[in-house]
mmCIF file of C-alpha atoms in Angstrom:
data_model
loop_
_atom_site.group_PDB
_atom_site.id
_atom_site.type_symbol
_atom_site.label_atom_id
_atom_site.label_comp_id
_atom_site.label_asym_id
_atom_site.label_seq_id
_atom_site.Cartn_x
_atom_site.Cartn_y
_atom_site.Cartn_z
ATOM 1 C CA PRO A 1 43.123 -46.702 15.640
ATOM 2 C CA SER A 2 46.154 -44.434 16.449
ATOM 3 C CA ASP A 3 49.592 -45.028 17.611
ATOM 4 C CA VAL A 4 48.365 -43.824 21.397
ATOM 5 C CA TYR A 5 45.224 -45.691 21.288
ATOM 6 C CA LYS A 6 47.201 -49.131 20.351
ATOM 7 C CA ARG A 7 49.893 -48.228 23.093
ATOM 8 C CA GLN A 8 47.091 -47.534 25.735
ATOM 9 C CA GLN A 9 45.342 -50.922 24.894
ATOM 10 C CA ARG A 10 48.766 -52.785 24.854
ATOM 11 C CA HIS A 11 49.378 -51.729 28.309
ATOM 12 C CA GLN A 12 45.996 -52.161 29.648
ATOM 13 C CA CYS A 13 45.673 -48.348 30.435
ATOM 14 C CA LEU A 14 42.459 -46.561 31.094
ATOM 15 C CA HIS A 15 41.539 -44.024 28.515
ATOM 16 C CA ILE A 16 38.727 -41.659 28.058
ATOM 17 C CA GLU A 17 37.044 -40.520 25.139
ATOM 18 C CA PHE A 18 34.549 -37.597 24.461
ATOM 19 C CA ARG A 19 31.994 -38.152 21.903
ATOM 20 C CA SER A 20 28.809 -35.853 21.644
ATOM 21 C CA GLY A 21 29.394 -34.318 24.948
ATOM 22 C CA ILE A 22 29.379 -37.801 26.932
ATOM 23 C CA LEU A 23 32.618 -39.208 28.546
ATOM 24 C CA ARG A 24 32.756 -42.684 28.170
ATOM 25 C CA LEU A 25 35.342 -45.191 29.826
ATOM 26 C CA ALA A 26 37.015 -47.791 27.806
ATOM 27 C CA SER A 27 39.436 -50.431 29.382
ATOM 28 C CA PRO A 28 39.448 -53.996 27.974
ATOM 29 C CA GLN A 29 39.805 -55.666 31.096
ATOM 30 C CA PHE A 30 36.876 -54.030 32.847
ATOM 31 C CA MET A 31 34.655 -54.361 29.891
ATOM 32 C CA SER A 32 31.994 -57.328 30.490
ATOM 33 C CA ALA A 33 31.137 -59.779 27.951
ATOM 34 C CA ASP A 34 27.418 -59.074 28.400
ATOM 35 C CA THR A 35 25.510 -56.850 26.473
ATOM 36 C CA SER A 36 23.924 -54.160 29.393
ATOM 37 C CA ASP A 37 24.307 -50.621 28.209
ATOM 38 C CA GLU A 38 26.034 -49.894 31.746
ATOM 39 C CA GLN A 39 29.337 -48.484 31.395
ATOM 40 C CA PRO A 40 31.727 -48.807 34.324
ATOM 41 C CA THR A 41 32.261 -45.751 36.438
ATOM 42 C CA LEU A 42 35.475 -44.282 37.468
ATOM 43 C CA ALA A 43 34.679 -45.174 41.312
ATOM 44 C CA HIS A 44 33.634 -48.680 39.790
ATOM 45 C CA VAL A 45 36.887 -49.158 37.689
ATOM 46 C CA LEU A 46 38.743 -47.975 41.279
ATOM 47 C CA SER A 47 36.938 -50.579 43.380
ATOM 48 C CA VAL A 48 37.680 -53.478 40.688
ATOM 49 C CA ARG A 49 41.475 -52.494 40.713
ATOM 50 C CA ALA A 50 41.658 -52.602 44.078
ATOM 51 C CA ARG A 51 40.281 -56.020 44.465
ATOM 52 C CA GLN A 52 42.469 -57.340 41.210
ATOM 53 C CA GLN A 53 45.391 -55.293 42.022
ATOM 54 C CA PRO A 54 45.698 -53.820 45.328
ATOM 55 C CA GLN A 55 49.181 -53.304 45.811
ATOM 56 C CA ARG A 56 50.023 -51.879 42.259
ATOM 57 C CA THR A 57 50.643 -47.855 42.334
ATOM 58 C CA ALA A 58 47.522 -45.909 41.180
ATOM 59 C CA TYR A 59 48.860 -42.726 41.495
ATOM 60 C CA VAL A 60 51.943 -40.946 42.148
ATOM 61 C CA PHE A 61 52.503 -37.266 43.187
ATOM 62 C CA LEU A 62 56.076 -35.348 43.045
ATOM 63 C CA LEU A 63 56.118 -33.179 46.053
ATOM 64 C CA ASP A 64 59.102 -31.199 44.580
ATOM 65 C CA GLY A 65 57.896 -31.872 40.871
ATOM 66 C CA GLU A 66 61.171 -34.167 40.355
ATOM 67 C CA HIS A 67 61.997 -36.970 42.869
ATOM 68 C CA GLU A 68 60.470 -36.367 46.262
ATOM 69 C CA ARG A 69 56.998 -38.417 45.761
ATOM 70 C CA VAL A 70 54.150 -39.717 47.744
ATOM 71 C CA GLU A 71 51.676 -42.432 46.455
ATOM 72 C CA PHE A 72 48.759 -44.184 46.371
ATOM 73 C CA THR A 73 48.389 -48.084 45.658
ATOM 74 C CA TYR A 74 44.908 -49.017 44.313
ATOM 75 C CA ALA A 75 43.981 -50.472 47.938
ATOM 76 C CA ALA A 76 44.870 -47.292 49.694
ATOM 77 C CA LEU A 77 42.999 -45.143 47.483
ATOM 78 C CA GLU A 78 40.058 -47.098 47.496
ATOM 79 C CA LEU A 79 40.054 -47.198 51.098
ATOM 80 C CA ALA A 80 40.963 -43.325 51.231
ATOM 81 C CA ALA A 81 37.769 -42.883 48.798
ATOM 82 C CA ARG A 82 35.399 -44.906 50.708
ATOM 83 C CA LYS A 83 36.363 -42.821 53.895
ATOM 84 C CA TRP A 84 35.633 -39.574 51.896
ATOM 85 C CA ALA A 85 32.289 -40.965 50.615
ATOM 86 C CA ALA A 86 31.029 -41.908 54.270
ATOM 87 C CA LYS A 87 32.386 -38.615 55.888
ATOM 88 C CA ILE A 88 30.562 -36.613 52.888
ATOM 89 C CA ALA A 89 27.456 -38.667 53.211
ATOM 90 C CA THR A 90 26.873 -37.465 56.741
ATOM 91 C CA VAL A 91 26.489 -33.982 55.470
ATOM 92 C CA ALA A 92 25.043 -34.162 51.795
ATOM 93 C CA GLU A 93 22.748 -36.484 49.811
ATOM 94 C CA PRO A 94 23.894 -38.477 46.568
ATOM 95 C CA GLY A 95 23.506 -36.280 43.496
ATOM 96 C CA ASP A 96 24.581 -33.015 45.670
ATOM 97 C CA ARG A 97 27.768 -31.011 44.208
ATOM 98 C CA ILE A 98 30.582 -31.179 46.268
ATOM 99 C CA LEU A 99 33.269 -28.488 45.877
ATOM 100 C CA LEU A 100 36.799 -29.586 46.015
ATOM 101 C CA VAL A 101 39.250 -26.507 46.903
ATOM 102 C CA LEU A 102 42.026 -28.533 47.762
ATOM 103 C CA PRO A 103 45.796 -27.951 46.362
ATOM 104 C CA PRO A 104 47.278 -30.783 43.906
ATOM 105 C CA GLY A 105 47.971 -33.906 45.688
ATOM 106 C CA LEU A 106 46.787 -37.007 47.422
ATOM 107 C CA ASP A 107 43.918 -35.390 49.237
ATOM 108 C CA LEU A 108 42.538 -33.893 46.059
ATOM 109 C CA ILE A 109 42.811 -37.432 44.609
ATOM 110 C CA ALA A 110 41.024 -39.277 47.431
ATOM 111 C CA ALA A 111 38.537 -36.707 47.793
ATOM 112 C CA PHE A 112 37.601 -36.521 44.091
ATOM 113 C CA TYR A 113 37.246 -40.209 43.974
ATOM 114 C CA GLY A 114 35.349 -40.442 47.456
ATOM 115 C CA ALA A 115 32.922 -37.756 45.675
ATOM 116 C CA LEU A 116 32.358 -40.302 43.030
ATOM 117 C CA TYR A 117 32.150 -43.050 45.192
ATOM 118 C CA GLY A 118 29.400 -41.773 47.290
ATOM 119 C CA GLY A 119 27.383 -40.627 44.233
ATOM 120 C CA PHE A 120 27.979 -37.126 44.669
ATOM 121 C CA VAL A 121 29.158 -34.448 41.764
ATOM 122 C CA ALA A 122 32.969 -33.561 42.340
ATOM 123 C CA VAL A 123 33.421 -29.841 41.422
ATOM 124 C CA PRO A 124 37.318 -29.478 41.643
ATOM 125 C CA ALA A 125 38.608 -25.733 42.101
ATOM 126 C CA TYR A 126 42.299 -24.539 42.776
ATOM 127 C CA PRO A 127 42.477 -22.813 46.221
ATOM 128 C CA PRO A 128 42.678 -19.162 45.911
ATOM 129 C CA ARG A 129 45.483 -16.877 46.023
ATOM 130 C CA GLY A 130 44.301 -13.614 46.252
ATOM 131 C CA ASP A 131 41.129 -11.360 45.504
ATOM 132 C CA ARG A 132 41.133 -12.057 41.986
ATOM 133 C CA GLN A 133 41.070 -15.816 42.512
ATOM 134 C CA ILE A 134 38.744 -15.511 45.158
ATOM 135 C CA THR A 135 36.290 -14.033 42.894
ATOM 136 C CA LYS A 136 36.886 -16.484 40.548
ATOM 137 C CA LEU A 137 36.052 -19.389 43.298
ATOM 138 C CA LYS A 138 32.944 -17.321 44.145
ATOM 139 C CA GLY A 139 31.889 -17.580 40.686
ATOM 140 C CA VAL A 140 32.628 -21.216 40.490
ATOM 141 C CA ALA A 141 30.530 -21.726 43.712
ATOM 142 C CA ALA A 142 27.362 -19.461 42.847
ATOM 143 C CA ASN A 143 27.327 -21.669 39.438
ATOM 144 C CA ALA A 144 27.594 -25.093 41.281
ATOM 145 C CA LYS A 145 25.776 -24.175 44.452
ATOM 146 C CA PRO A 146 27.585 -27.077 46.528
ATOM 147 C CA SER A 147 26.068 -28.197 49.699
ATOM 148 C CA VAL A 148 29.527 -29.232 50.988
ATOM 149 C CA MET A 149 33.128 -27.491 50.475
ATOM 150 C CA ILE A 150 36.184 -29.598 51.087
ATOM 151 C CA THR A 151 39.257 -27.647 51.726
ATOM 152 C CA ALA A 152 42.568 -27.528 53.612
ATOM 153 C CA PRO A 153 42.177 -24.580 55.836
ATOM 154 C CA ASP A 154 44.222 -21.606 55.906
ATOM 155 C CA PRO A 155 46.097 -21.982 59.174
ATOM 156 C CA ARG A 156 45.851 -18.658 60.323
ATOM 157 C CA THR A 157 42.045 -18.215 59.942
ATOM 158 C CA GLY A 158 40.681 -21.836 59.824
ATOM 159 C CA ALA A 159 39.159 -20.905 56.417
ATOM 160 C CA ILE A 160 39.461 -19.704 53.221
ATOM 161 C CA SER A 161 40.221 -16.113 53.624
ATOM 162 C CA GLY A 162 37.465 -13.614 51.916
ATOM 163 C CA PHE A 163 35.296 -16.606 50.502
ATOM 164 C CA ASP A 164 31.546 -16.269 51.753
ATOM 165 C CA SER A 165 28.475 -17.924 50.149
ATOM 166 C CA ASP A 166 24.767 -16.794 49.739
ATOM 167 C CA TRP A 167 23.748 -20.384 50.693
ATOM 168 C CA SER A 168 24.437 -22.959 53.519
ATOM 169 C CA MET A 169 27.468 -25.214 53.008
ATOM 170 C CA ALA A 170 29.211 -27.718 54.968
ATOM 171 C CA VAL A 171 33.069 -27.487 54.957
ATOM 172 C CA LEU A 172 34.984 -30.656 55.417
ATOM 173 C CA THR A 173 39.200 -30.926 55.709
ATOM 174 C CA PRO A 174 41.426 -33.530 55.161
ATOM 175 C CA GLN A 175 42.065 -33.898 58.883
ATOM 176 C CA GLU A 176 38.222 -34.799 59.600
ATOM 177 C CA VAL A 177 38.326 -37.353 57.090
ATOM 178 C CA ALA A 178 41.679 -38.988 58.783
ATOM 179 C CA ALA A 179 39.615 -39.172 61.661
ATOM 180 C CA THR A 180 36.585 -41.017 60.344
ATOM 181 C CA ALA A 181 36.748 -44.574 61.493
ATOM 182 C CA GLU A 182 34.180 -46.168 59.483
ATOM 183 C CA PRO A 183 34.347 -46.016 55.421
ATOM 184 C CA LEU A 184 31.688 -47.387 53.408
ATOM 185 C CA PRO A 185 31.585 -50.697 52.226
ATOM 186 C CA PRO A 186 33.463 -51.903 49.009
ATOM 187 C CA MET A 187 31.446 -51.648 45.891
ATOM 188 C CA ASP A 188 30.472 -55.112 44.491
#
């Protein structure tokens, strides 16, 4: 094993390995002793961490790139993910693709985990800045054919200016999810 792998094991970090086109999660403290073929999902790992280490920092986002920071504990991230999952479930079915058009930050992380938590397929994309990026976003959307787009709307227009699709698609915002009172129940 490489030095990086040894260091990750020593610190009990989650690492992802890519073999034969399949992502496999490997984290020693989450692997059970039974011999079933089930691998934990990212949503399952988050749920376990939220129970075992609720106040430990899960993610830190540096607002200014250096010092000013906001963060999620495992418990806060899991609660936010369950709220996202509950809200998405009102307009989509498990297995549906969810287009995440959010700037980097805690909303994107929570929405991504929320999609996974609810059994949806997360399709992250950068918010467009100009016509060329709108074209790229349209291409991603045309390929994925999402049933839901999650975005922080343009404060002037209330939507992503210049974006339209050839199919029906619900649109959700972080503000709508913040108003959601009932998150999905925790995973077992």
